[in-house]
Amino acid sequence: MKTIKIFAFIIGLGFVFSCEDQLNVVPEDNVASNTVFGSFATINGAVVGIYSKNQSGDLNGNPQLISDFMSDNVSFVGSFTSLQDIDQFETLATNTTIDNIWLDGYELIGAANNIIVNLPDVNTEDVTGLSETDKARFVAEAKFLRALTYFRLVNLFAQPFQFNGGSNLGVPIIATPFEGGEIGEFQLERSSVNEVHAFIEQDLLDAIAALPDDNGVRAESGAAKALLSRLYLYREQWAEAADLANQVITSGEYSLANDYDFYDDNPTSSEHIFVVINTPTDGPQDESVPGSDEVYVNFYNPAPGGRGDAPFSQDLIDAFAAEPGDRRFDELSQAATDAGGNDTFFTTKYPDIINNASDGMELRITEMYLIRAEANLQNGTSIGDTPLNDINLLRDRAGLSNLGSVDLDAVALERRKELCFEGHRRMDLLRNNLNLRPGGGSESAPGANKIIFPIVDDETTNNPNITQNPGSF
């Protein structure tokens, strides 16, 4: 179970982040190996630098925002042209938002590769305080973050597994450091979705084996199991998804919070499996790359300083209104006027607008109950517990009455209401062969060209071997 010792770790982590300017966020691959791997502090700093890159608004922030406004959870009213184009299914390969997601994703992957490839060869006798256990843990953390990033990229830039059984094109797999510090030195064709998923799976299996059960606010074994459970759910490997979700639930490391205060800057909550922690001192990594905390202001109403760009859609409001008294709406929404002048509601899941320090939800225990329920229902099993008990457990916390029976539609509805604004809805609709918009046309239908992003112009210009997505220009 998470304990108060995490506070001490946060202080230490904050110190490492404060040193990042001296290390130039060390995982950049053009830093000399003898600088990165010469001491325990610089090795740890390089790994922390990967976490820092994961704070980028392009990797945590925009994916959550985009997932919900491309789907039926958010009515986007923002003025950013690049986001408007995505919302209207008119994304071009020159779109700056998707360009940043692609580049930041592969920069993180390159930074992780630097640790994964080079750290195992470091002689512990040459580095004071570094043990073989430390090396294995650092590599495992890098593999977890690499897997998380590849999963994000393949979900955004490729059709889902259900489109063609995963034989369709995914994203390029790069498993070695960028020798010159540039992504463009690799000119690879895209691997299939199945191949990318297999790569992610192996990274997570390796991470599960080497990460400790309790690793403070850094990735731990339960986080790798949780992400792998999600991957198996997306691939319809029901038994594996249910089994791993059950392992996380029964691990004793996490538990359902009694209320929803864990959204209020509470990284020590038992609810969290892996959370992107933003503090007032983190800030963006540089002025041109906003941190995820700065993207989350899109979700917040304008009155206290939010942008008011991403209110609840009427469809989501109606879904909550169909069963009044749901604490997930009553306690986690706020009535206000959006940036377009419309009276509506906003989520309060990212509440720290004043300090720009809202945390990003990545993995939490509630999702494991939802995965276990769906996978068991699909497979006709009751690994860990019955789908009905799992769903009623979540409904009880939300202040709703128990259901007498449960079907896939009921699980999907609870999943939607529980995880809204956390970046799940787009893939939940696509993997279930549902239109992204209620009553939507062909442009938002499963398999349509623009429900996924085009391969970015920077990549296609410099890589003659890569295949563009259909309908992209």
Tab-separated table of C-alpha atoms in Angstrom:
chain	number	residue	atom	x	y	z
A	1	MET	CA	0.000	0.000	0.000
A	2	LYS	CA	1.235	3.524	-0.751
A	3	THR	CA	2.608	5.215	2.325
A	4	ILE	CA	3.690	8.674	3.391
A	5	LYS	CA	7.269	7.857	2.498
A	6	ILE	CA	6.408	9.087	-1.005
A	7	PHE	CA	6.611	12.662	0.262
A	8	ALA	CA	10.274	12.211	0.969
A	9	PHE	CA	10.748	10.778	-2.492
A	10	ILE	CA	9.008	13.769	-4.068
A	11	ILE	CA	11.445	16.073	-2.321
A	12	GLY	CA	14.323	14.040	-3.725
A	13	LEU	CA	12.750	13.949	-7.157
A	14	GLY	CA	12.299	17.699	-7.027
A	15	PHE	CA	16.020	18.039	-6.322
A	16	VAL	CA	16.840	15.908	-9.357
A	17	PHE	CA	14.527	18.004	-11.505
A	18	SER	CA	16.189	21.152	-10.203
A	19	CYS	CA	19.483	19.753	-11.420
A	20	GLU	CA	18.184	19.053	-14.910
A	21	ASP	CA	19.327	22.369	-16.324
A	22	GLN	CA	22.879	21.386	-15.384
A	23	LEU	CA	22.381	18.000	-17.055
A	24	ASN	CA	20.481	19.534	-19.980
A	25	VAL	CA	17.732	16.979	-19.230
A	26	VAL	CA	20.441	14.376	-19.598
A	27	PRO	CA	18.736	11.652	-21.635
A	28	GLU	CA	19.309	13.667	-24.820
A	29	ASP	CA	21.338	11.279	-26.918
A	30	ASN	CA	24.040	13.700	-27.979
A	31	VAL	CA	25.338	13.935	-24.395
A	32	ALA	CA	28.598	12.019	-24.085
A	33	SER	CA	28.171	8.558	-22.567
A	34	ASN	CA	30.923	9.149	-20.040
A	35	THR	CA	28.941	12.159	-18.776
A	36	VAL	CA	25.676	10.241	-18.426
A	37	PHE	CA	27.049	6.948	-17.171
A	38	GLY	CA	29.931	8.205	-15.054
A	39	SER	CA	28.098	8.465	-11.748
A	40	PHE	CA	24.987	7.226	-9.978
A	41	ALA	CA	23.626	10.794	-9.864
A	42	THR	CA	23.909	11.375	-13.613
A	43	ILE	CA	22.475	7.944	-14.461
A	44	ASN	CA	19.532	8.591	-12.170
A	45	GLY	CA	19.233	12.082	-13.632
A	46	ALA	CA	19.072	10.622	-17.128
A	47	VAL	CA	16.227	8.303	-16.102
A	48	VAL	CA	14.401	11.146	-14.347
A	49	GLY	CA	14.870	13.103	-17.561
A	50	ILE	CA	12.737	10.514	-19.374
A	51	TYR	CA	9.989	11.080	-16.817
A	52	SER	CA	10.427	14.798	-17.405
A	53	LYS	CA	9.963	14.317	-21.135
A	54	ASN	CA	6.793	12.379	-20.369
A	55	GLN	CA	5.477	15.556	-18.719
A	56	SER	CA	5.461	17.280	-22.094
A	57	GLY	CA	2.021	18.563	-22.991
A	58	ASP	CA	2.374	16.757	-26.295
A	59	LEU	CA	2.587	13.391	-24.528
A	60	ASN	CA	0.453	14.093	-21.457
A	61	GLY	CA	-2.177	16.729	-21.951
A	62	ASN	CA	-2.918	16.904	-25.654
A	63	PRO	CA	-3.597	13.140	-26.013
A	64	GLN	CA	-6.190	13.338	-23.213
A	65	LEU	CA	-7.720	16.489	-24.670
A	66	ILE	CA	-7.766	15.169	-28.231
A	67	SER	CA	-9.171	11.766	-27.288
A	68	ASP	CA	-12.184	13.362	-25.641
A	69	PHE	CA	-12.949	16.036	-28.220
A	70	MET	CA	-12.496	13.687	-31.181
A	71	SER	CA	-15.119	11.530	-29.467
A	72	ASP	CA	-18.452	12.337	-27.831
A	73	ASN	CA	-17.244	13.585	-24.437
A	74	VAL	CA	-16.209	17.159	-25.267
A	75	SER	CA	-17.588	19.971	-27.415
A	76	PHE	CA	-14.405	21.763	-28.418
A	77	VAL	CA	-14.786	25.541	-28.740
A	78	GLY	CA	-11.119	26.518	-28.705
A	79	SER	CA	-9.394	28.915	-31.083
A	80	PHE	CA	-6.228	26.906	-31.787
A	81	THR	CA	-6.354	26.135	-35.516
A	82	SER	CA	-4.371	22.905	-35.211
A	83	LEU	CA	-6.823	21.577	-32.611
A	84	GLN	CA	-9.845	22.781	-34.579
A	85	ASP	CA	-8.644	20.805	-37.598
A	86	ILE	CA	-8.338	17.636	-35.511
A	87	ASP	CA	-11.777	18.218	-33.994
A	88	GLN	CA	-13.284	18.604	-37.475
A	89	PHE	CA	-11.444	15.567	-38.897
A	90	GLU	CA	-9.435	17.768	-41.273
A	91	THR	CA	-5.952	17.080	-39.907
A	92	LEU	CA	-3.100	17.683	-42.337
A	93	ALA	CA	0.401	16.232	-42.174
A	94	THR	CA	1.652	19.768	-41.468
A	95	ASN	CA	-0.506	20.112	-38.335
A	96	THR	CA	1.782	21.477	-35.616
A	97	THR	CA	0.054	19.662	-32.759
A	98	ILE	CA	0.499	16.197	-34.220
A	99	ASP	CA	4.018	17.096	-35.357
A	100	ASN	CA	4.925	17.852	-31.740
A	101	ILE	CA	3.333	14.621	-30.504
A	102	TRP	CA	5.355	12.602	-33.023
A	103	LEU	CA	8.648	14.388	-32.361
A	104	ASP	CA	8.320	14.442	-28.577
A	105	GLY	CA	7.318	10.785	-28.630
A	106	TYR	CA	10.389	9.734	-30.543
A	107	GLU	CA	12.637	12.005	-28.500
A	108	LEU	CA	11.448	10.182	-25.377
A	109	ILE	CA	11.943	6.843	-27.107
A	110	GLY	CA	15.486	7.843	-28.059
A	111	ALA	CA	16.205	8.903	-24.485
A	112	ALA	CA	14.867	5.602	-23.181
A	113	ASN	CA	16.911	3.680	-25.762
A	114	ASN	CA	20.032	5.404	-24.483
A	115	ILE	CA	19.473	3.873	-21.039
A	116	ILE	CA	18.184	0.509	-22.277
A	117	VAL	CA	21.060	-0.079	-24.695
A	118	ASN	CA	24.016	1.467	-22.870
A	119	LEU	CA	23.415	1.063	-19.135
A	120	PRO	CA	23.686	-2.760	-19.061
A	121	ASP	CA	27.309	-2.488	-20.233
A	122	VAL	CA	28.300	-0.123	-17.414
A	123	ASN	CA	30.602	-1.814	-14.904
A	124	THR	CA	29.209	-1.288	-11.394
A	125	GLU	CA	32.754	-1.370	-10.024
A	126	ASP	CA	33.425	1.865	-11.917
A	127	VAL	CA	30.402	3.735	-10.548
A	128	THR	CA	30.163	4.327	-6.823
A	129	GLY	CA	26.829	3.297	-5.362
A	130	LEU	CA	25.513	1.616	-8.502
A	131	SER	CA	24.410	-2.006	-8.115
A	132	GLU	CA	23.184	-4.545	-10.637
A	133	THR	CA	19.745	-4.197	-9.055
A	134	ASP	CA	19.859	-0.441	-9.683
A	135	LYS	CA	20.826	-1.018	-13.296
A	136	ALA	CA	17.985	-3.463	-13.841
A	137	ARG	CA	15.482	-1.082	-12.232
A	138	PHE	CA	16.620	1.909	-14.290
A	139	VAL	CA	16.409	-0.099	-17.515
A	140	ALA	CA	12.972	-1.362	-16.531
A	141	GLU	CA	11.746	2.180	-15.864
A	142	ALA	CA	12.999	3.224	-19.300
A	143	LYS	CA	11.248	0.247	-20.906
A	144	PHE	CA	7.987	1.109	-19.177
A	145	LEU	CA	8.133	4.710	-20.411
A	146	ARG	CA	9.118	3.574	-23.900
A	147	ALA	CA	6.179	1.149	-23.963
A	148	LEU	CA	3.800	3.844	-22.738
A	149	THR	CA	4.965	6.172	-25.504
A	150	TYR	CA	4.786	3.593	-28.296
A	151	PHE	CA	1.287	2.685	-27.133
A	152	ARG	CA	0.251	6.327	-27.308
A	153	LEU	CA	1.758	6.786	-30.782
A	154	VAL	CA	0.300	3.636	-32.313
A	155	ASN	CA	-3.149	4.502	-30.953
A	156	LEU	CA	-3.048	7.951	-32.543
A	157	PHE	CA	-1.275	7.300	-35.851
A	158	ALA	CA	-2.664	3.874	-36.762
A	159	GLN	CA	-6.034	2.207	-37.079
A	160	PRO	CA	-6.793	-0.025	-34.075
A	161	PHE	CA	-6.205	-3.763	-33.896
A	162	GLN	CA	-9.851	-4.394	-34.833
A	163	PHE	CA	-9.411	-2.676	-38.222
A	164	ASN	CA	-7.527	-5.544	-39.841
A	165	GLY	CA	-6.504	-7.880	-37.061
A	166	GLY	CA	-3.434	-5.766	-36.392
A	167	SER	CA	-1.818	-6.415	-39.779
A	168	ASN	CA	-2.271	-2.763	-40.760
A	169	LEU	CA	0.623	-0.308	-40.502
A	170	GLY	CA	1.512	1.064	-37.085
A	171	VAL	CA	4.566	3.248	-36.409
A	172	PRO	CA	8.319	2.737	-36.912
A	173	ILE	CA	10.033	0.752	-34.170
A	174	ILE	CA	13.343	2.346	-33.171
A	175	ALA	CA	15.200	0.407	-30.501
A	176	THR	CA	18.654	2.039	-30.605
A	177	PRO	CA	19.841	5.477	-29.460
A	178	PHE	CA	20.022	8.356	-31.902
A	179	GLU	CA	23.750	8.468	-32.514
A	180	GLY	CA	23.731	12.017	-33.816
A	181	GLY	CA	20.983	13.154	-31.514
A	182	GLU	CA	18.533	13.396	-34.435
A	183	ILE	CA	15.455	11.316	-35.168
A	184	GLY	CA	15.913	11.794	-38.899
A	185	GLU	CA	18.949	9.509	-39.022
A	186	PHE	CA	16.525	6.557	-39.043
A	187	GLN	CA	14.617	5.996	-42.284
A	188	LEU	CA	12.412	3.064	-41.381
A	189	GLU	CA	9.122	1.831	-42.723
A	190	ARG	CA	6.293	1.538	-40.251
A	191	SER	CA	5.970	-1.780	-38.461
A	192	SER	CA	2.539	-3.384	-38.306
A	193	VAL	CA	0.247	-2.737	-35.338
A	194	ASN	CA	0.820	-6.343	-34.275
A	195	GLU	CA	4.583	-5.839	-34.362
A	196	VAL	CA	4.372	-2.614	-32.360
A	197	HIS	CA	2.076	-4.298	-29.840
A	198	ALA	CA	4.491	-7.220	-29.520
A	199	PHE	CA	7.344	-4.773	-28.897
A	200	ILE	CA	5.299	-3.003	-26.218
A	201	GLU	CA	4.345	-6.327	-24.668
A	202	GLN	CA	7.966	-7.450	-24.377
A	203	ASP	CA	9.031	-4.141	-22.839
A	204	LEU	CA	6.277	-4.451	-20.250
A	205	LEU	CA	7.031	-8.091	-19.471
A	206	ASP	CA	10.666	-7.123	-18.915
A	207	ALA	CA	9.574	-4.201	-16.738
A	208	ILE	CA	7.256	-6.395	-14.661
A	209	ALA	CA	10.140	-8.748	-13.919
A	210	ALA	CA	12.604	-6.052	-12.863
A	211	LEU	CA	10.571	-3.255	-11.261
A	212	PRO	CA	9.925	-3.310	-7.511
A	213	ASP	CA	6.393	-3.563	-6.148
A	214	ASP	CA	6.764	-0.134	-4.537
A	215	ASN	CA	8.849	2.467	-6.354
A	216	GLY	CA	7.456	5.669	-4.915
A	217	VAL	CA	5.965	7.895	-7.609
A	218	ARG	CA	8.095	6.272	-10.294
A	219	ALA	CA	6.971	3.322	-12.402
A	220	GLU	CA	6.654	0.071	-10.509
A	221	SER	CA	5.708	-3.491	-11.340
A	222	GLY	CA	1.994	-2.801	-10.888
A	223	ALA	CA	2.126	0.027	-13.414
A	224	ALA	CA	3.658	-2.268	-16.040
A	225	LYS	CA	1.022	-4.920	-15.321
A	226	ALA	CA	-1.758	-2.336	-15.556
A	227	LEU	CA	-0.558	-0.993	-18.900
A	228	LEU	CA	-0.145	-4.527	-20.261
A	229	SER	CA	-3.678	-5.319	-19.101
A	230	ARG	CA	-4.908	-2.349	-21.139
A	231	LEU	CA	-2.957	-3.538	-24.179
A	232	TYR	CA	-4.509	-7.007	-23.897
A	233	LEU	CA	-7.970	-5.441	-23.581
A	234	TYR	CA	-7.413	-3.468	-26.778
A	235	ARG	CA	-6.282	-6.675	-28.485
A	236	GLU	CA	-9.285	-8.644	-27.182
A	237	GLN	CA	-7.076	-11.058	-25.260
A	238	TRP	CA	-9.723	-11.313	-22.604
A	239	ALA	CA	-8.195	-13.931	-20.300
A	240	GLU	CA	-4.831	-12.181	-20.171
A	241	ALA	CA	-6.438	-8.765	-19.639
A	242	ALA	CA	-8.605	-10.021	-16.773
A	243	ASP	CA	-5.740	-11.936	-15.154
A	244	LEU	CA	-3.337	-8.983	-15.120
A	245	ALA	CA	-6.012	-6.551	-13.939
A	246	ASN	CA	-6.807	-8.983	-11.148
A	247	GLN	CA	-3.126	-9.219	-10.205
A	248	VAL	CA	-2.990	-5.440	-9.814
A	249	ILE	CA	-6.235	-5.340	-7.819
A	250	THR	CA	-5.128	-8.080	-5.418
A	251	SER	CA	-1.519	-6.914	-5.076
A	252	GLY	CA	-2.198	-4.923	-1.913
A	253	GLU	CA	-0.369	-1.922	-3.388
A	254	TYR	CA	-3.491	-0.043	-4.539
A	255	SER	CA	-7.107	0.347	-3.500
A	256	LEU	CA	-10.164	2.347	-4.455
A	257	ALA	CA	-10.132	5.738	-2.779
A	258	ASN	CA	-13.137	6.481	-0.606
A	259	ASP	CA	-13.902	9.658	-2.538
A	260	TYR	CA	-12.620	11.663	-5.504
A	261	ASP	CA	-10.098	13.863	-3.714
A	262	PHE	CA	-7.262	12.020	-5.453
A	263	TYR	CA	-7.717	14.397	-8.399
A	264	ASP	CA	-6.772	17.305	-6.146
A	265	ASP	CA	-2.996	17.077	-6.388
A	266	ASN	CA	-2.781	13.933	-4.261
A	267	PRO	CA	-0.099	11.668	-5.767
A	268	THR	CA	0.035	9.556	-2.601
A	269	SER	CA	-3.543	8.323	-2.954
A	270	SER	CA	-4.002	4.556	-3.057
A	271	GLU	CA	-6.055	5.147	-6.221
A	272	HIS	CA	-2.982	5.923	-8.310
A	273	ILE	CA	-0.959	3.293	-10.136
A	274	PHE	CA	0.973	5.772	-12.263
A	275	VAL	CA	0.381	9.506	-12.398
A	276	VAL	CA	2.216	12.306	-14.201
A	277	ILE	CA	3.121	14.658	-11.356
A	278	ASN	CA	3.327	18.350	-12.144
A	279	THR	CA	4.541	20.845	-9.555
A	280	PRO	CA	4.620	24.663	-9.614
A	281	THR	CA	8.404	24.531	-10.064
A	282	ASP	CA	8.412	22.083	-12.990
A	283	GLY	CA	7.058	24.400	-15.643
A	284	PRO	CA	7.468	23.634	-19.326
A	285	GLN	CA	10.760	22.127	-20.425
A	286	ASP	CA	11.311	25.102	-22.682
A	287	GLU	CA	9.204	28.030	-23.805
A	288	SER	CA	8.201	26.344	-27.063
A	289	VAL	CA	7.070	23.072	-25.454
A	290	PRO	CA	4.324	23.578	-22.851
A	291	GLY	CA	4.146	21.111	-20.003
A	292	SER	CA	1.094	18.918	-19.611
A	293	ASP	CA	-0.134	21.111	-16.761
A	294	GLU	CA	-0.452	23.994	-19.242
A	295	VAL	CA	-2.521	21.916	-21.662
A	296	TYR	CA	-4.962	20.898	-18.946
A	297	VAL	CA	-6.161	24.519	-18.628
A	298	ASN	CA	-8.165	23.819	-21.799
A	299	PHE	CA	-10.439	21.604	-19.688
A	300	TYR	CA	-11.034	24.258	-17.041
A	301	ASN	CA	-13.588	27.050	-17.102
A	302	PRO	CA	-12.341	30.602	-17.798
A	303	ALA	CA	-13.365	32.154	-14.470
A	304	PRO	CA	-10.307	31.168	-12.365
A	305	GLY	CA	-7.870	31.232	-15.274
A	306	GLY	CA	-8.700	28.244	-17.460
A	307	ARG	CA	-9.186	28.527	-21.208
A	308	GLY	CA	-12.731	27.154	-21.290
A	309	ASP	CA	-12.079	25.361	-24.590
A	310	ALA	CA	-13.183	21.826	-23.670
A	311	PRO	CA	-16.513	21.650	-21.843
A	312	PHE	CA	-18.720	18.599	-21.434
A	313	SER	CA	-20.550	17.647	-24.598
A	314	GLN	CA	-24.334	17.644	-24.365
A	315	ASP	CA	-24.184	13.906	-24.992
A	316	LEU	CA	-22.032	13.368	-21.903
A	317	ILE	CA	-24.226	15.685	-19.838
A	318	ASP	CA	-27.235	13.636	-20.918
A	319	ALA	CA	-25.481	10.394	-19.995
A	320	PHE	CA	-24.990	11.638	-16.438
A	321	ALA	CA	-28.466	13.206	-16.275
A	322	ALA	CA	-30.076	9.857	-17.086
A	323	GLU	CA	-29.137	8.714	-13.571
A	324	PRO	CA	-29.117	11.724	-11.202
A	325	GLY	CA	-26.979	11.790	-8.104
A	326	ASP	CA	-23.775	10.495	-9.669
A	327	ARG	CA	-20.931	11.901	-7.571
A	328	ARG	CA	-18.636	11.755	-10.610
A	329	PHE	CA	-20.715	14.567	-12.074
A	330	ASP	CA	-21.933	16.351	-8.964
A	331	GLU	CA	-18.473	16.604	-7.384
A	332	LEU	CA	-16.242	16.696	-10.470
A	333	SER	CA	-18.001	19.269	-12.644
A	334	GLN	CA	-18.595	22.979	-12.476
A	335	ALA	CA	-21.195	25.065	-14.274
A	336	ALA	CA	-19.681	27.954	-16.234
A	337	THR	CA	-19.636	29.740	-19.579
A	338	ASP	CA	-17.261	28.318	-22.172
A	339	ALA	CA	-14.921	30.241	-24.453
A	340	GLY	CA	-17.704	30.422	-27.032
A	341	GLY	CA	-20.138	32.049	-24.615
A	342	ASN	CA	-22.263	28.947	-23.986
A	343	ASP	CA	-23.566	27.932	-20.565
A	344	THR	CA	-22.255	24.438	-19.892
A	345	PHE	CA	-20.162	22.347	-17.495
A	346	PHE	CA	-16.432	21.764	-17.064
A	347	THR	CA	-14.511	18.956	-15.420
A	348	THR	CA	-12.570	19.698	-12.242
A	349	LYS	CA	-10.256	16.704	-12.625
A	350	TYR	CA	-7.363	19.110	-13.339
A	351	PRO	CA	-7.980	21.685	-10.609
A	352	ASP	CA	-4.682	23.475	-9.984
A	353	ILE	CA	-4.980	26.270	-12.528
A	354	ILE	CA	-3.359	28.926	-10.341
A	355	ASN	CA	-0.054	27.059	-10.017
A	356	ASN	CA	-0.238	25.209	-13.369
A	357	ALA	CA	0.342	22.041	-11.397
A	358	SER	CA	-2.525	19.681	-12.142
A	359	ASP	CA	-1.430	16.049	-12.274
A	360	GLY	CA	-2.102	13.852	-15.295
A	361	MET	CA	-4.031	10.626	-14.786
A	362	GLU	CA	-2.295	7.757	-16.560
A	363	LEU	CA	-3.175	4.540	-14.703
A	364	ARG	CA	-5.420	4.113	-11.683
A	365	ILE	CA	-6.956	1.180	-9.892
A	366	THR	CA	-10.501	1.981	-11.049
A	367	GLU	CA	-9.529	1.182	-14.630
A	368	MET	CA	-8.402	-2.269	-13.513
A	369	TYR	CA	-11.883	-3.043	-12.166
A	370	LEU	CA	-13.372	-1.864	-15.456
A	371	ILE	CA	-10.935	-3.963	-17.498
A	372	ARG	CA	-11.545	-7.024	-15.333
A	373	ALA	CA	-15.316	-6.606	-15.659
A	374	GLU	CA	-15.264	-6.141	-19.437
A	375	ALA	CA	-12.773	-8.924	-20.105
A	376	ASN	CA	-14.618	-11.375	-17.846
A	377	LEU	CA	-17.938	-10.490	-19.451
A	378	GLN	CA	-16.528	-10.944	-22.946
A	379	ASN	CA	-14.947	-14.258	-21.988
A	380	GLY	CA	-17.743	-15.675	-19.841
A	381	THR	CA	-15.418	-15.900	-16.824
A	382	SER	CA	-15.220	-14.456	-13.333
A	383	ILE	CA	-11.478	-14.137	-12.719
A	384	GLY	CA	-11.147	-12.374	-9.372
A	385	ASP	CA	-14.839	-11.506	-9.155
A	386	THR	CA	-17.970	-11.233	-11.279
A	387	PRO	CA	-18.485	-8.325	-13.691
A	388	LEU	CA	-21.628	-7.387	-11.767
A	389	ASN	CA	-19.757	-7.081	-8.462
A	390	ASP	CA	-16.967	-5.044	-10.032
A	391	ILE	CA	-19.368	-2.571	-11.641
A	392	ASN	CA	-21.516	-2.267	-8.524
A	393	LEU	CA	-18.403	-1.540	-6.470
A	394	LEU	CA	-17.681	1.514	-8.641
A	395	ARG	CA	-21.332	2.557	-8.682
A	396	ASP	CA	-21.456	2.387	-4.902
A	397	ARG	CA	-18.575	4.847	-4.619
A	398	ALA	CA	-20.373	7.083	-7.132
A	399	GLY	CA	-23.496	7.092	-4.943
A	400	LEU	CA	-25.603	5.036	-7.342
A	401	SER	CA	-27.795	2.021	-6.610
A	402	ASN	CA	-26.658	-1.493	-7.438
A	403	LEU	CA	-27.549	-3.041	-10.758
A	404	GLY	CA	-29.236	-6.431	-10.815
A	405	SER	CA	-27.445	-7.513	-13.953
A	406	VAL	CA	-24.787	-6.136	-16.235
A	407	ASP	CA	-24.054	-6.288	-19.957
A	408	LEU	CA	-21.368	-4.789	-22.182
A	409	ASP	CA	-23.349	-1.578	-22.687
A	410	ALA	CA	-23.553	-1.093	-18.927
A	411	VAL	CA	-19.801	-1.646	-18.545
A	412	ALA	CA	-19.092	0.797	-21.384
A	413	LEU	CA	-21.300	3.436	-19.756
A	414	GLU	CA	-19.593	3.088	-16.386
A	415	ARG	CA	-16.223	3.224	-18.115
A	416	ARG	CA	-17.232	6.399	-19.923
A	417	LYS	CA	-18.501	8.161	-16.805
A	418	GLU	CA	-15.571	7.052	-14.674
A	419	LEU	CA	-12.747	7.824	-17.132
A	420	CYS	CA	-14.055	10.875	-18.999
A	421	PHE	CA	-11.409	13.556	-19.661
A	422	GLU	CA	-8.596	11.066	-18.973
A	423	GLY	CA	-7.878	10.085	-22.580
A	424	HIS	CA	-9.717	6.765	-23.032
A	425	ARG	CA	-12.921	7.506	-24.911
A	426	ARG	CA	-11.656	7.655	-28.510
A	427	MET	CA	-10.037	4.212	-28.358
A	428	ASP	CA	-12.961	2.749	-26.410
A	429	LEU	CA	-15.295	3.714	-29.255
A	430	LEU	CA	-12.975	2.636	-32.063
A	431	ARG	CA	-12.120	-0.761	-30.594
A	432	ASN	CA	-15.870	-1.410	-30.241
A	433	ASN	CA	-16.524	-0.394	-33.861
A	434	LEU	CA	-18.558	2.676	-32.878
A	435	ASN	CA	-18.725	6.114	-34.478
A	436	LEU	CA	-16.746	8.749	-32.603
A	437	ARG	CA	-19.667	11.170	-32.677
A	438	PRO	CA	-23.322	10.477	-31.801
A	439	GLY	CA	-25.184	10.412	-35.093
A	440	GLY	CA	-21.866	11.164	-36.752
A	441	GLY	CA	-21.174	10.890	-40.447
A	442	SER	CA	-18.658	8.862	-42.386
A	443	GLU	CA	-15.743	11.095	-41.419
A	444	SER	CA	-15.967	9.954	-37.769
A	445	ALA	CA	-16.844	6.312	-38.454
A	446	PRO	CA	-14.529	3.383	-37.590
A	447	GLY	CA	-11.958	2.939	-40.351
A	448	ALA	CA	-12.341	6.475	-41.712
A	449	ASN	CA	-9.117	8.113	-42.809
A	450	LYS	CA	-9.111	11.056	-40.420
A	451	ILE	CA	-9.988	9.284	-37.204
A	452	ILE	CA	-6.233	8.676	-37.052
A	453	PHE	CA	-3.456	11.173	-37.639
A	454	PRO	CA	-1.430	11.430	-40.841
A	455	ILE	CA	2.263	10.666	-40.563
A	456	VAL	CA	3.756	14.076	-39.964
A	457	ASP	CA	5.309	16.111	-42.757
A	458	ASP	CA	8.702	16.262	-41.022
A	459	GLU	CA	8.881	12.477	-41.159
A	460	THR	CA	7.640	11.943	-44.715
A	461	THR	CA	9.964	14.683	-46.004
A	462	ASN	CA	13.065	13.112	-44.449
A	463	ASN	CA	12.126	9.448	-44.680
A	464	PRO	CA	11.551	8.142	-48.234
A	465	ASN	CA	10.787	4.664	-46.887
A	466	ILE	CA	7.750	5.496	-44.805
A	467	THR	CA	4.158	4.952	-45.991
A	468	GLN	CA	1.634	7.736	-45.421
A	469	ASN	CA	-1.851	6.996	-44.098
A	470	PRO	CA	-4.633	6.934	-46.725
A	471	GLY	CA	-6.332	10.243	-47.384
A	472	SER	CA	-3.494	12.281	-45.885
A	473	PHE	CA	-1.721	15.191	-47.512
